């Protein structure tokens, strides 16, 4: 079921005893909702995952799209169509530790370019970049990439941008912000109650997701890939 922004804010207005938006205008509540979405994404990395085709760059170093926070996985190659768009899925791409790449082939960044990526690695200290081997040719290809993102601000005509599971937490956060920041109608004590409820709801969301999650992330298995890389 899709939750609309209008319905979510109407519920907030009803709880604030302001269904006609005399005290808390819709635009103000919308600002609070966008703040709530940003807060949820910051506290729970799984709240907004993007799984999409990404055009790679020539060479080994790759950059995530502008809405990305951190890389999660690089899944598989995608064929390029004649129109220059992503086509059918191709060979799977496996994760490998950067240290293993350095040891097996110290000059791997200068390896001959190829259309098909076999392995990727990343540095957790630089979460918006990753590296591929073999390096990409020019023009480069596509890969299916999963990353943690940040949604754009919503408007009154839009839908709630996160999974429905997070709507309750967002509702509680809007109430917290409205009561904390609005004068002379502020109620800090009641605001703190809603913030505590927000944290509890978000914690429950995280637990629910962990309980039903189908798989668990697997660490790279670099030693099995080293023979393919050869020695530099």
mmCIF file with all atom_site columns, C-alpha atoms in Angstrom:
data_model
loop_
_atom_site.group_PDB
_atom_site.id
_atom_site.type_symbol
_atom_site.label_atom_id
_atom_site.label_alt_id
_atom_site.label_comp_id
_atom_site.label_asym_id
_atom_site.label_entity_id
_atom_site.label_seq_id
_atom_site.pdbx_PDB_ins_code
_atom_site.Cartn_x
_atom_site.Cartn_y
_atom_site.Cartn_z
_atom_site.occupancy
_atom_site.B_iso_or_equiv
_atom_site.pdbx_formal_charge
_atom_site.auth_seq_id
_atom_site.auth_comp_id
_atom_site.auth_asym_id
_atom_site.auth_atom_id
_atom_site.pdbx_PDB_model_num
ATOM 1   C CA . UNK A 1 1   ? 0.000  0.000   0.000   1.00 0.00 ? 1   UNK A CA 1
ATOM 2   C CA . UNK A 1 2   ? 1.393  3.378   -1.023  1.00 0.00 ? 2   UNK A CA 1
ATOM 3   C CA . UNK A 1 3   ? 1.404  6.014   1.719   1.00 0.00 ? 3   UNK A CA 1
ATOM 4   C CA . UNK A 1 4   ? 0.974  9.534   0.389   1.00 0.00 ? 4   UNK A CA 1
ATOM 5   C CA . UNK A 1 5   ? 2.628  12.569  1.933   1.00 0.00 ? 5   UNK A CA 1
ATOM 6   C CA . UNK A 1 6   ? -0.763 14.278  2.205   1.00 0.00 ? 6   UNK A CA 1
ATOM 7   C CA . UNK A 1 7   ? -2.268 11.419  4.230   1.00 0.00 ? 7   UNK A CA 1
ATOM 8   C CA . UNK A 1 8   ? 0.745  11.198  6.525   1.00 0.00 ? 8   UNK A CA 1
ATOM 9   C CA . UNK A 1 9   ? 0.695  14.934  7.253   1.00 0.00 ? 9   UNK A CA 1
ATOM 10  C CA . UNK A 1 10  ? -3.086 14.877  7.743   1.00 0.00 ? 10  UNK A CA 1
ATOM 11  C CA . UNK A 1 11  ? -2.571 12.284  10.458  1.00 0.00 ? 11  UNK A CA 1
ATOM 12  C CA . UNK A 1 12  ? 0.047  14.543  12.066  1.00 0.00 ? 12  UNK A CA 1
ATOM 13  C CA . UNK A 1 13  ? -2.332 17.518  11.975  1.00 0.00 ? 13  UNK A CA 1
ATOM 14  C CA . UNK A 1 14  ? -5.060 15.456  13.618  1.00 0.00 ? 14  UNK A CA 1
ATOM 15  C CA . UNK A 1 15  ? -2.742 14.412  16.444  1.00 0.00 ? 15  UNK A CA 1
ATOM 16  C CA . UNK A 1 16  ? -1.753 18.073  16.913  1.00 0.00 ? 16  UNK A CA 1
ATOM 17  C CA . UNK A 1 17  ? -5.468 19.059  17.138  1.00 0.00 ? 17  UNK A CA 1
ATOM 18  C CA . UNK A 1 18  ? -4.955 21.296  14.111  1.00 0.00 ? 18  UNK A CA 1
ATOM 19  C CA . UNK A 1 19  ? -6.790 19.570  11.258  1.00 0.00 ? 19  UNK A CA 1
ATOM 20  C CA . UNK A 1 20  ? -7.399 22.895  9.485   1.00 0.00 ? 20  UNK A CA 1
ATOM 21  C CA . UNK A 1 21  ? -3.680 23.787  9.684   1.00 0.00 ? 21  UNK A CA 1
ATOM 22  C CA . UNK A 1 22  ? -4.228 27.072  11.486  1.00 0.00 ? 22  UNK A CA 1
ATOM 23  C CA . UNK A 1 23  ? -1.236 26.650  13.802  1.00 0.00 ? 23  UNK A CA 1
ATOM 24  C CA . UNK A 1 24  ? 0.913  24.190  11.853  1.00 0.00 ? 24  UNK A CA 1
ATOM 25  C CA . UNK A 1 25  ? 0.826  24.945  8.143   1.00 0.00 ? 25  UNK A CA 1
ATOM 26  C CA . UNK A 1 26  ? 1.246  22.045  5.734   1.00 0.00 ? 26  UNK A CA 1
ATOM 27  C CA . UNK A 1 27  ? 4.450  23.586  4.388   1.00 0.00 ? 27  UNK A CA 1
ATOM 28  C CA . UNK A 1 28  ? 5.924  23.605  7.879   1.00 0.00 ? 28  UNK A CA 1
ATOM 29  C CA . UNK A 1 29  ? 4.946  19.988  8.508   1.00 0.00 ? 29  UNK A CA 1
ATOM 30  C CA . UNK A 1 30  ? 6.396  19.056  5.115   1.00 0.00 ? 30  UNK A CA 1
ATOM 31  C CA . UNK A 1 31  ? 9.746  20.537  6.158   1.00 0.00 ? 31  UNK A CA 1
ATOM 32  C CA . UNK A 1 32  ? 9.596  18.410  9.308   1.00 0.00 ? 32  UNK A CA 1
ATOM 33  C CA . UNK A 1 33  ? 8.802  15.316  7.222   1.00 0.00 ? 33  UNK A CA 1
ATOM 34  C CA . UNK A 1 34  ? 11.808 15.847  4.967   1.00 0.00 ? 34  UNK A CA 1
ATOM 35  C CA . UNK A 1 35  ? 13.944 16.244  8.080   1.00 0.00 ? 35  UNK A CA 1
ATOM 36  C CA . UNK A 1 36  ? 12.451 13.012  9.408   1.00 0.00 ? 36  UNK A CA 1
ATOM 37  C CA . UNK A 1 37  ? 13.356 11.125  6.227   1.00 0.00 ? 37  UNK A CA 1
ATOM 38  C CA . UNK A 1 38  ? 16.950 12.390  6.400   1.00 0.00 ? 38  UNK A CA 1
ATOM 39  C CA . UNK A 1 39  ? 17.179 11.416  10.078  1.00 0.00 ? 39  UNK A CA 1
ATOM 40  C CA . UNK A 1 40  ? 15.847 7.902   9.425   1.00 0.00 ? 40  UNK A CA 1
ATOM 41  C CA . UNK A 1 41  ? 18.287 7.319   6.565   1.00 0.00 ? 41  UNK A CA 1
ATOM 42  C CA . UNK A 1 42  ? 21.162 8.513   8.747   1.00 0.00 ? 42  UNK A CA 1
ATOM 43  C CA . UNK A 1 43  ? 20.195 6.205   11.619  1.00 0.00 ? 43  UNK A CA 1
ATOM 44  C CA . UNK A 1 44  ? 19.311 3.159   9.513   1.00 0.00 ? 44  UNK A CA 1
ATOM 45  C CA . UNK A 1 45  ? 21.467 2.553   6.448   1.00 0.00 ? 45  UNK A CA 1
ATOM 46  C CA . UNK A 1 46  ? 18.941 0.082   4.998   1.00 0.00 ? 46  UNK A CA 1
ATOM 47  C CA . UNK A 1 47  ? 16.109 2.605   4.888   1.00 0.00 ? 47  UNK A CA 1
ATOM 48  C CA . UNK A 1 48  ? 16.878 3.839   1.375   1.00 0.00 ? 48  UNK A CA 1
ATOM 49  C CA . UNK A 1 49  ? 18.745 1.425   -0.867  1.00 0.00 ? 49  UNK A CA 1
ATOM 50  C CA . UNK A 1 50  ? 19.207 2.063   -4.580  1.00 0.00 ? 50  UNK A CA 1
ATOM 51  C CA . UNK A 1 51  ? 19.719 -0.892  -6.923  1.00 0.00 ? 51  UNK A CA 1
ATOM 52  C CA . UNK A 1 52  ? 20.294 0.354   -10.452 1.00 0.00 ? 52  UNK A CA 1
ATOM 53  C CA . UNK A 1 53  ? 22.431 0.266   -13.584 1.00 0.00 ? 53  UNK A CA 1
ATOM 54  C CA . UNK A 1 54  ? 25.400 2.624   -13.385 1.00 0.00 ? 54  UNK A CA 1
ATOM 55  C CA . UNK A 1 55  ? 27.526 3.760   -16.303 1.00 0.00 ? 55  UNK A CA 1
ATOM 56  C CA . UNK A 1 56  ? 31.115 3.078   -15.376 1.00 0.00 ? 56  UNK A CA 1
ATOM 57  C CA . UNK A 1 57  ? 34.080 5.341   -16.121 1.00 0.00 ? 57  UNK A CA 1
ATOM 58  C CA . UNK A 1 58  ? 37.148 4.446   -18.171 1.00 0.00 ? 58  UNK A CA 1
ATOM 59  C CA . UNK A 1 59  ? 39.916 2.985   -16.020 1.00 0.00 ? 59  UNK A CA 1
ATOM 60  C CA . UNK A 1 60  ? 39.837 1.297   -12.627 1.00 0.00 ? 60  UNK A CA 1
ATOM 61  C CA . UNK A 1 61  ? 38.474 4.036   -10.337 1.00 0.00 ? 61  UNK A CA 1
ATOM 62  C CA . UNK A 1 62  ? 34.700 4.463   -10.248 1.00 0.00 ? 62  UNK A CA 1
ATOM 63  C CA . UNK A 1 63  ? 32.450 7.078   -8.636  1.00 0.00 ? 63  UNK A CA 1
ATOM 64  C CA . UNK A 1 64  ? 28.950 6.480   -7.280  1.00 0.00 ? 64  UNK A CA 1
ATOM 65  C CA . UNK A 1 65  ? 26.069 8.721   -8.420  1.00 0.00 ? 65  UNK A CA 1
ATOM 66  C CA . UNK A 1 66  ? 25.443 12.031  -6.674  1.00 0.00 ? 66  UNK A CA 1
ATOM 67  C CA . UNK A 1 67  ? 22.625 10.713  -4.450  1.00 0.00 ? 67  UNK A CA 1
ATOM 68  C CA . UNK A 1 68  ? 24.844 7.980   -2.998  1.00 0.00 ? 68  UNK A CA 1
ATOM 69  C CA . UNK A 1 69  ? 26.168 7.818   0.551   1.00 0.00 ? 69  UNK A CA 1
ATOM 70  C CA . UNK A 1 70  ? 28.065 4.527   0.475   1.00 0.00 ? 70  UNK A CA 1
ATOM 71  C CA . UNK A 1 71  ? 28.594 1.489   -1.721  1.00 0.00 ? 71  UNK A CA 1
ATOM 72  C CA . UNK A 1 72  ? 26.885 -1.758  -0.772  1.00 0.00 ? 72  UNK A CA 1
ATOM 73  C CA . UNK A 1 73  ? 27.662 -4.113  -3.667  1.00 0.00 ? 73  UNK A CA 1
ATOM 74  C CA . UNK A 1 74  ? 28.498 -4.346  -7.361  1.00 0.00 ? 74  UNK A CA 1
ATOM 75  C CA . UNK A 1 75  ? 26.382 -7.198  -8.715  1.00 0.00 ? 75  UNK A CA 1
ATOM 76  C CA . UNK A 1 76  ? 27.004 -7.912  -12.403 1.00 0.00 ? 76  UNK A CA 1
ATOM 77  C CA . UNK A 1 77  ? 27.923 -6.518  -15.793 1.00 0.00 ? 77  UNK A CA 1
ATOM 78  C CA . UNK A 1 78  ? 25.272 -5.170  -18.131 1.00 0.00 ? 78  UNK A CA 1
ATOM 79  C CA . UNK A 1 79  ? 25.557 -5.217  -21.883 1.00 0.00 ? 79  UNK A CA 1
ATOM 80  C CA . UNK A 1 80  ? 25.511 -1.836  -23.611 1.00 0.00 ? 80  UNK A CA 1
ATOM 81  C CA . UNK A 1 81  ? 22.818 -1.366  -26.259 1.00 0.00 ? 81  UNK A CA 1
ATOM 82  C CA . UNK A 1 82  ? 23.297 0.385   -29.591 1.00 0.00 ? 82  UNK A CA 1
ATOM 83  C CA . UNK A 1 83  ? 21.531 3.377   -28.047 1.00 0.00 ? 83  UNK A CA 1
ATOM 84  C CA . UNK A 1 84  ? 24.181 3.566   -25.340 1.00 0.00 ? 84  UNK A CA 1
ATOM 85  C CA . UNK A 1 85  ? 21.924 2.361   -22.513 1.00 0.00 ? 85  UNK A CA 1
ATOM 86  C CA . UNK A 1 86  ? 22.147 -0.611  -20.156 1.00 0.00 ? 86  UNK A CA 1
ATOM 87  C CA . UNK A 1 87  ? 20.985 -3.880  -21.649 1.00 0.00 ? 87  UNK A CA 1
ATOM 88  C CA . UNK A 1 88  ? 20.868 -7.538  -20.607 1.00 0.00 ? 88  UNK A CA 1
ATOM 89  C CA . UNK A 1 89  ? 22.663 -8.816  -17.488 1.00 0.00 ? 89  UNK A CA 1
ATOM 90  C CA . UNK A 1 90  ? 26.052 -10.429 -18.008 1.00 0.00 ? 90  UNK A CA 1
ATOM 91  C CA . UNK A 1 91  ? 28.863 -11.910 -15.949 1.00 0.00 ? 91  UNK A CA 1
ATOM 92  C CA . UNK A 1 92  ? 28.660 -11.626 -12.158 1.00 0.00 ? 92  UNK A CA 1
ATOM 93  C CA . UNK A 1 93  ? 31.167 -9.333  -10.451 1.00 0.00 ? 93  UNK A CA 1
ATOM 94  C CA . UNK A 1 94  ? 32.814 -10.588 -7.278  1.00 0.00 ? 94  UNK A CA 1
ATOM 95  C CA . UNK A 1 95  ? 34.260 -8.641  -4.370  1.00 0.00 ? 95  UNK A CA 1
ATOM 96  C CA . UNK A 1 96  ? 37.969 -8.997  -3.630  1.00 0.00 ? 96  UNK A CA 1
ATOM 97  C CA . UNK A 1 97  ? 40.123 -7.368  -0.971  1.00 0.00 ? 97  UNK A CA 1
ATOM 98  C CA . UNK A 1 98  ? 42.227 -4.514  -2.306  1.00 0.00 ? 98  UNK A CA 1
ATOM 99  C CA . UNK A 1 99  ? 45.273 -5.861  -0.447  1.00 0.00 ? 99  UNK A CA 1
ATOM 100 C CA . UNK A 1 100 ? 45.031 -9.111  -2.411  1.00 0.00 ? 100 UNK A CA 1
ATOM 101 C CA . UNK A 1 101 ? 44.894 -7.242  -5.691  1.00 0.00 ? 101 UNK A CA 1
ATOM 102 C CA . UNK A 1 102 ? 47.969 -5.251  -4.710  1.00 0.00 ? 102 UNK A CA 1
ATOM 103 C CA . UNK A 1 103 ? 49.867 -8.386  -3.753  1.00 0.00 ? 103 UNK A CA 1
ATOM 104 C CA . UNK A 1 104 ? 48.892 -10.483 -6.777  1.00 0.00 ? 104 UNK A CA 1
ATOM 105 C CA . UNK A 1 105 ? 49.302 -7.719  -9.363  1.00 0.00 ? 105 UNK A CA 1
ATOM 106 C CA . UNK A 1 106 ? 50.884 -4.490  -8.066  1.00 0.00 ? 106 UNK A CA 1
ATOM 107 C CA . UNK A 1 107 ? 50.284 -2.781  -11.411 1.00 0.00 ? 107 UNK A CA 1
ATOM 108 C CA . UNK A 1 108 ? 46.653 -3.860  -11.688 1.00 0.00 ? 108 UNK A CA 1
ATOM 109 C CA . UNK A 1 109 ? 45.462 -0.275  -12.240 1.00 0.00 ? 109 UNK A CA 1
ATOM 110 C CA . UNK A 1 110 ? 47.496 -0.343  -15.468 1.00 0.00 ? 110 UNK A CA 1
ATOM 111 C CA . UNK A 1 111 ? 46.180 -3.728  -16.649 1.00 0.00 ? 111 UNK A CA 1
ATOM 112 C CA . UNK A 1 112 ? 44.875 -3.873  -20.238 1.00 0.00 ? 112 UNK A CA 1
ATOM 113 C CA . UNK A 1 113 ? 41.294 -2.539  -20.266 1.00 0.00 ? 113 UNK A CA 1
ATOM 114 C CA . UNK A 1 114 ? 38.391 -4.873  -20.935 1.00 0.00 ? 114 UNK A CA 1
ATOM 115 C CA . UNK A 1 115 ? 34.675 -4.544  -21.502 1.00 0.00 ? 115 UNK A CA 1
ATOM 116 C CA . UNK A 1 116 ? 33.776 -7.065  -18.781 1.00 0.00 ? 116 UNK A CA 1
ATOM 117 C CA . UNK A 1 117 ? 34.469 -6.431  -15.098 1.00 0.00 ? 117 UNK A CA 1
ATOM 118 C CA . UNK A 1 118 ? 35.469 -9.521  -13.134 1.00 0.00 ? 118 UNK A CA 1
ATOM 119 C CA . UNK A 1 119 ? 36.170 -8.158  -9.640  1.00 0.00 ? 119 UNK A CA 1
ATOM 120 C CA . UNK A 1 120 ? 35.743 -5.000  -7.617  1.00 0.00 ? 120 UNK A CA 1
ATOM 121 C CA . UNK A 1 121 ? 37.175 -3.693  -4.378  1.00 0.00 ? 121 UNK A CA 1
ATOM 122 C CA . UNK A 1 122 ? 36.484 -0.711  -2.147  1.00 0.00 ? 122 UNK A CA 1
ATOM 123 C CA . UNK A 1 123 ? 38.046 1.251   0.685   1.00 0.00 ? 123 UNK A CA 1
ATOM 124 C CA . UNK A 1 124 ? 35.579 1.802   3.591   1.00 0.00 ? 124 UNK A CA 1
ATOM 125 C CA . UNK A 1 125 ? 37.309 5.111   4.335   1.00 0.00 ? 125 UNK A CA 1
ATOM 126 C CA . UNK A 1 126 ? 36.215 6.356   0.887   1.00 0.00 ? 126 UNK A CA 1
ATOM 127 C CA . UNK A 1 127 ? 32.645 5.013   0.683   1.00 0.00 ? 127 UNK A CA 1
ATOM 128 C CA . UNK A 1 128 ? 31.555 6.772   -2.530  1.00 0.00 ? 128 UNK A CA 1
ATOM 129 C CA . UNK A 1 129 ? 34.290 5.266   -4.710  1.00 0.00 ? 129 UNK A CA 1
ATOM 130 C CA . UNK A 1 130 ? 35.182 1.736   -5.786  1.00 0.00 ? 130 UNK A CA 1
ATOM 131 C CA . UNK A 1 131 ? 37.646 0.084   -8.161  1.00 0.00 ? 131 UNK A CA 1
ATOM 132 C CA . UNK A 1 132 ? 37.182 -2.528  -10.885 1.00 0.00 ? 132 UNK A CA 1
ATOM 133 C CA . UNK A 1 133 ? 39.450 -5.100  -12.508 1.00 0.00 ? 133 UNK A CA 1
ATOM 134 C CA . UNK A 1 134 ? 40.140 -5.265  -15.335 1.00 0.00 ? 134 UNK A CA 1
ATOM 135 C CA . UNK A 1 135 ? 39.969 -1.495  -15.839 1.00 0.00 ? 135 UNK A CA 1
ATOM 136 C CA . UNK A 1 136 ? 37.172 -0.304  -18.063 1.00 0.00 ? 136 UNK A CA 1
ATOM 137 C CA . UNK A 1 137 ? 37.780 0.502   -21.697 1.00 0.00 ? 137 UNK A CA 1
ATOM 138 C CA . UNK A 1 138 ? 36.714 3.744   -23.361 1.00 0.00 ? 138 UNK A CA 1
ATOM 139 C CA . UNK A 1 139 ? 33.776 3.877   -23.959 1.00 0.00 ? 139 UNK A CA 1
ATOM 140 C CA . UNK A 1 140 ? 33.009 2.076   -20.687 1.00 0.00 ? 140 UNK A CA 1
ATOM 141 C CA . UNK A 1 141 ? 30.227 -0.366  -19.907 1.00 0.00 ? 141 UNK A CA 1
ATOM 142 C CA . UNK A 1 142 ? 27.536 -0.683  -17.267 1.00 0.00 ? 142 UNK A CA 1
ATOM 143 C CA . UNK A 1 143 ? 27.235 -2.507  -13.954 1.00 0.00 ? 143 UNK A CA 1
ATOM 144 C CA . UNK A 1 144 ? 24.334 -3.187  -11.621 1.00 0.00 ? 144 UNK A CA 1
ATOM 145 C CA . UNK A 1 145 ? 25.244 -1.398  -8.397  1.00 0.00 ? 145 UNK A CA 1
ATOM 146 C CA . UNK A 1 146 ? 23.615 -1.308  -4.967  1.00 0.00 ? 146 UNK A CA 1
ATOM 147 C CA . UNK A 1 147 ? 24.261 1.675   -2.745  1.00 0.00 ? 147 UNK A CA 1
ATOM 148 C CA . UNK A 1 148 ? 22.863 3.519   0.231   1.00 0.00 ? 148 UNK A CA 1
ATOM 149 C CA . UNK A 1 149 ? 21.266 6.708   -1.038  1.00 0.00 ? 149 UNK A CA 1
ATOM 150 C CA . UNK A 1 150 ? 19.546 9.869   0.121   1.00 0.00 ? 150 UNK A CA 1
ATOM 151 C CA . UNK A 1 151 ? 16.098 10.544  -1.354  1.00 0.00 ? 151 UNK A CA 1
ATOM 152 C CA . UNK A 1 152 ? 15.194 13.931  -2.749  1.00 0.00 ? 152 UNK A CA 1
ATOM 153 C CA . UNK A 1 153 ? 12.849 16.125  -0.720  1.00 0.00 ? 153 UNK A CA 1
ATOM 154 C CA . UNK A 1 154 ? 9.205  15.185  -1.192  1.00 0.00 ? 154 UNK A CA 1
ATOM 155 C CA . UNK A 1 155 ? 6.330  17.565  -1.904  1.00 0.00 ? 155 UNK A CA 1
ATOM 156 C CA . UNK A 1 156 ? 2.685  17.550  -0.829  1.00 0.00 ? 156 UNK A CA 1
ATOM 157 C CA . UNK A 1 157 ? 1.589  15.743  -3.990  1.00 0.00 ? 157 UNK A CA 1
ATOM 158 C CA . UNK A 1 158 ? 4.140  12.934  -3.652  1.00 0.00 ? 158 UNK A CA 1
ATOM 159 C CA . UNK A 1 159 ? 4.405  9.593   -1.905  1.00 0.00 ? 159 UNK A CA 1
ATOM 160 C CA . UNK A 1 160 ? 6.369  8.752   1.218   1.00 0.00 ? 160 UNK A CA 1
ATOM 161 C CA . UNK A 1 161 ? 9.850  7.996   -0.201  1.00 0.00 ? 161 UNK A CA 1
ATOM 162 C CA . UNK A 1 162 ? 10.875 5.212   2.192   1.00 0.00 ? 162 UNK A CA 1
ATOM 163 C CA . UNK A 1 163 ? 9.386  1.731   2.617   1.00 0.00 ? 163 UNK A CA 1
ATOM 164 C CA . UNK A 1 164 ? 5.986  1.847   4.344   1.00 0.00 ? 164 UNK A CA 1
ATOM 165 C CA . UNK A 1 165 ? 7.573  0.228   7.379   1.00 0.00 ? 165 UNK A CA 1
ATOM 166 C CA . UNK A 1 166 ? 9.199  3.574   8.247   1.00 0.00 ? 166 UNK A CA 1
ATOM 167 C CA . UNK A 1 167 ? 6.056  5.706   8.013   1.00 0.00 ? 167 UNK A CA 1
ATOM 168 C CA . UNK A 1 168 ? 5.233  5.379   11.711  1.00 0.00 ? 168 UNK A CA 1
ATOM 169 C CA . UNK A 1 169 ? 8.704  6.549   12.714  1.00 0.00 ? 169 UNK A CA 1
ATOM 170 C CA . UNK A 1 170 ? 8.440  9.505   10.326  1.00 0.00 ? 170 UNK A CA 1
ATOM 171 C CA . UNK A 1 171 ? 5.018  10.438  11.767  1.00 0.00 ? 171 UNK A CA 1
ATOM 172 C CA . UNK A 1 172 ? 6.431  10.467  15.305  1.00 0.00 ? 172 UNK A CA 1
ATOM 173 C CA . UNK A 1 173 ? 9.432  12.555  14.264  1.00 0.00 ? 173 UNK A CA 1
ATOM 174 C CA . UNK A 1 174 ? 7.203  15.191  12.613  1.00 0.00 ? 174 UNK A CA 1
ATOM 175 C CA . UNK A 1 175 ? 5.251  15.519  15.864  1.00 0.00 ? 175 UNK A CA 1
ATOM 176 C CA . UNK A 1 176 ? 8.487  15.848  17.819  1.00 0.00 ? 176 UNK A CA 1
ATOM 177 C CA . UNK A 1 177 ? 9.806  18.628  15.597  1.00 0.00 ? 177 UNK A CA 1
ATOM 178 C CA . UNK A 1 178 ? 6.489  20.473  15.465  1.00 0.00 ? 178 UNK A CA 1
ATOM 179 C CA . UNK A 1 179 ? 6.103  20.546  19.233  1.00 0.00 ? 179 UNK A CA 1
ATOM 180 C CA . UNK A 1 180 ? 9.747  21.305  19.891  1.00 0.00 ? 180 UNK A CA 1
ATOM 181 C CA . UNK A 1 181 ? 10.193 24.228  17.535  1.00 0.00 ? 181 UNK A CA 1
ATOM 182 C CA . UNK A 1 182 ? 6.832  26.009  17.373  1.00 0.00 ? 182 UNK A CA 1
ATOM 183 C CA . UNK A 1 183 ? 6.270  28.991  19.654  1.00 0.00 ? 183 UNK A CA 1
ATOM 184 C CA . UNK A 1 184 ? 4.104  29.877  21.500  1.00 0.00 ? 184 UNK A CA 1
ATOM 185 C CA . UNK A 1 185 ? 2.556  26.440  20.915  1.00 0.00 ? 185 UNK A CA 1
ATOM 186 C CA . UNK A 1 186 ? 5.644  24.451  21.776  1.00 0.00 ? 186 UNK A CA 1
ATOM 187 C CA . UNK A 1 187 ? 5.507  21.649  24.309  1.00 0.00 ? 187 UNK A CA 1
ATOM 188 C CA . UNK A 1 188 ? 9.048  20.377  24.978  1.00 0.00 ? 188 UNK A CA 1
ATOM 189 C CA . UNK A 1 189 ? 7.910  17.664  27.370  1.00 0.00 ? 189 UNK A CA 1
ATOM 190 C CA . UNK A 1 190 ? 5.433  16.232  24.879  1.00 0.00 ? 190 UNK A CA 1
ATOM 191 C CA . UNK A 1 191 ? 8.017  16.639  22.122  1.00 0.00 ? 191 UNK A CA 1
ATOM 192 C CA . UNK A 1 192 ? 10.481 14.500  24.074  1.00 0.00 ? 192 UNK A CA 1
ATOM 193 C CA . UNK A 1 193 ? 7.816  11.815  24.434  1.00 0.00 ? 193 UNK A CA 1
ATOM 194 C CA . UNK A 1 194 ? 7.379  11.661  20.662  1.00 0.00 ? 194 UNK A CA 1
ATOM 195 C CA . UNK A 1 195 ? 11.143 11.601  20.058  1.00 0.00 ? 195 UNK A CA 1
ATOM 196 C CA . UNK A 1 196 ? 11.527 8.638   22.404  1.00 0.00 ? 196 UNK A CA 1
ATOM 197 C CA . UNK A 1 197 ? 8.670  6.923   20.596  1.00 0.00 ? 197 UNK A CA 1
ATOM 198 C CA . UNK A 1 198 ? 10.387 7.692   17.264  1.00 0.00 ? 198 UNK A CA 1
ATOM 199 C CA . UNK A 1 199 ? 13.616 5.992   18.378  1.00 0.00 ? 199 UNK A CA 1
ATOM 200 C CA . UNK A 1 200 ? 11.690 2.984   19.668  1.00 0.00 ? 200 UNK A CA 1
ATOM 201 C CA . UNK A 1 201 ? 9.706  2.665   16.429  1.00 0.00 ? 201 UNK A CA 1
ATOM 202 C CA . UNK A 1 202 ? 12.869 2.921   14.339  1.00 0.00 ? 202 UNK A CA 1
ATOM 203 C CA . UNK A 1 203 ? 14.608 0.309   16.476  1.00 0.00 ? 203 UNK A CA 1
ATOM 204 C CA . UNK A 1 204 ? 11.646 -2.019  15.950  1.00 0.00 ? 204 UNK A CA 1
ATOM 205 C CA . UNK A 1 205 ? 11.781 -1.405  12.200  1.00 0.00 ? 205 UNK A CA 1
ATOM 206 C CA . UNK A 1 206 ? 15.441 -2.419  12.158  1.00 0.00 ? 206 UNK A CA 1
ATOM 207 C CA . UNK A 1 207 ? 14.672 -5.559  14.164  1.00 0.00 ? 207 UNK A CA 1
ATOM 208 C CA . UNK A 1 208 ? 11.803 -6.504  11.846  1.00 0.00 ? 208 UNK A CA 1
ATOM 209 C CA . UNK A 1 209 ? 13.992 -6.150  8.762   1.00 0.00 ? 209 UNK A CA 1
ATOM 210 C CA . UNK A 1 210 ? 16.783 -8.211  10.336  1.00 0.00 ? 210 UNK A CA 1
ATOM 211 C CA . UNK A 1 211 ? 14.279 -10.935 11.227  1.00 0.00 ? 211 UNK A CA 1
ATOM 212 C CA . UNK A 1 212 ? 12.964 -11.368 7.681   1.00 0.00 ? 212 UNK A CA 1
ATOM 213 C CA . UNK A 1 213 ? 16.164 -10.642 5.745   1.00 0.00 ? 213 UNK A CA 1
ATOM 214 C CA . UNK A 1 214 ? 16.707 -13.419 3.221   1.00 0.00 ? 214 UNK A CA 1
ATOM 215 C CA . UNK A 1 215 ? 20.508 -13.297 3.048   1.00 0.00 ? 215 UNK A CA 1
ATOM 216 C CA . UNK A 1 216 ? 23.517 -12.024 4.890   1.00 0.00 ? 216 UNK A CA 1
ATOM 217 C CA . UNK A 1 217 ? 26.427 -10.117 3.373   1.00 0.00 ? 217 UNK A CA 1
ATOM 218 C CA . UNK A 1 218 ? 29.359 -12.311 2.519   1.00 0.00 ? 218 UNK A CA 1
ATOM 219 C CA . UNK A 1 219 ? 32.922 -11.147 2.875   1.00 0.00 ? 219 UNK A CA 1
ATOM 220 C CA . UNK A 1 220 ? 35.219 -11.308 -0.160  1.00 0.00 ? 220 UNK A CA 1
ATOM 221 C CA . UNK A 1 221 ? 37.102 -14.517 -0.842  1.00 0.00 ? 221 UNK A CA 1
ATOM 222 C CA . UNK A 1 222 ? 40.269 -13.038 -2.292  1.00 0.00 ? 222 UNK A CA 1
ATOM 223 C CA . UNK A 1 223 ? 42.516 -16.069 -2.094  1.00 0.00 ? 223 UNK A CA 1
ATOM 224 C CA . UNK A 1 224 ? 40.381 -17.966 -4.638  1.00 0.00 ? 224 UNK A CA 1
ATOM 225 C CA . UNK A 1 225 ? 40.719 -15.104 -7.145  1.00 0.00 ? 225 UNK A CA 1
ATOM 226 C CA . UNK A 1 226 ? 44.478 -14.548 -6.889  1.00 0.00 ? 226 UNK A CA 1
ATOM 227 C CA . UNK A 1 227 ? 45.469 -17.211 -9.484  1.00 0.00 ? 227 UNK A CA 1
ATOM 228 C CA . UNK A 1 228 ? 43.236 -15.545 -12.075 1.00 0.00 ? 228 UNK A CA 1
ATOM 229 C CA . UNK A 1 229 ? 44.951 -12.218 -11.519 1.00 0.00 ? 229 UNK A CA 1
ATOM 230 C CA . UNK A 1 230 ? 48.398 -13.650 -12.040 1.00 0.00 ? 230 UNK A CA 1
ATOM 231 C CA . UNK A 1 231 ? 51.548 -12.071 -10.761 1.00 0.00 ? 231 UNK A CA 1
ATOM 232 C CA . UNK A 1 232 ? 52.622 -8.588  -11.724 1.00 0.00 ? 232 UNK A CA 1
#
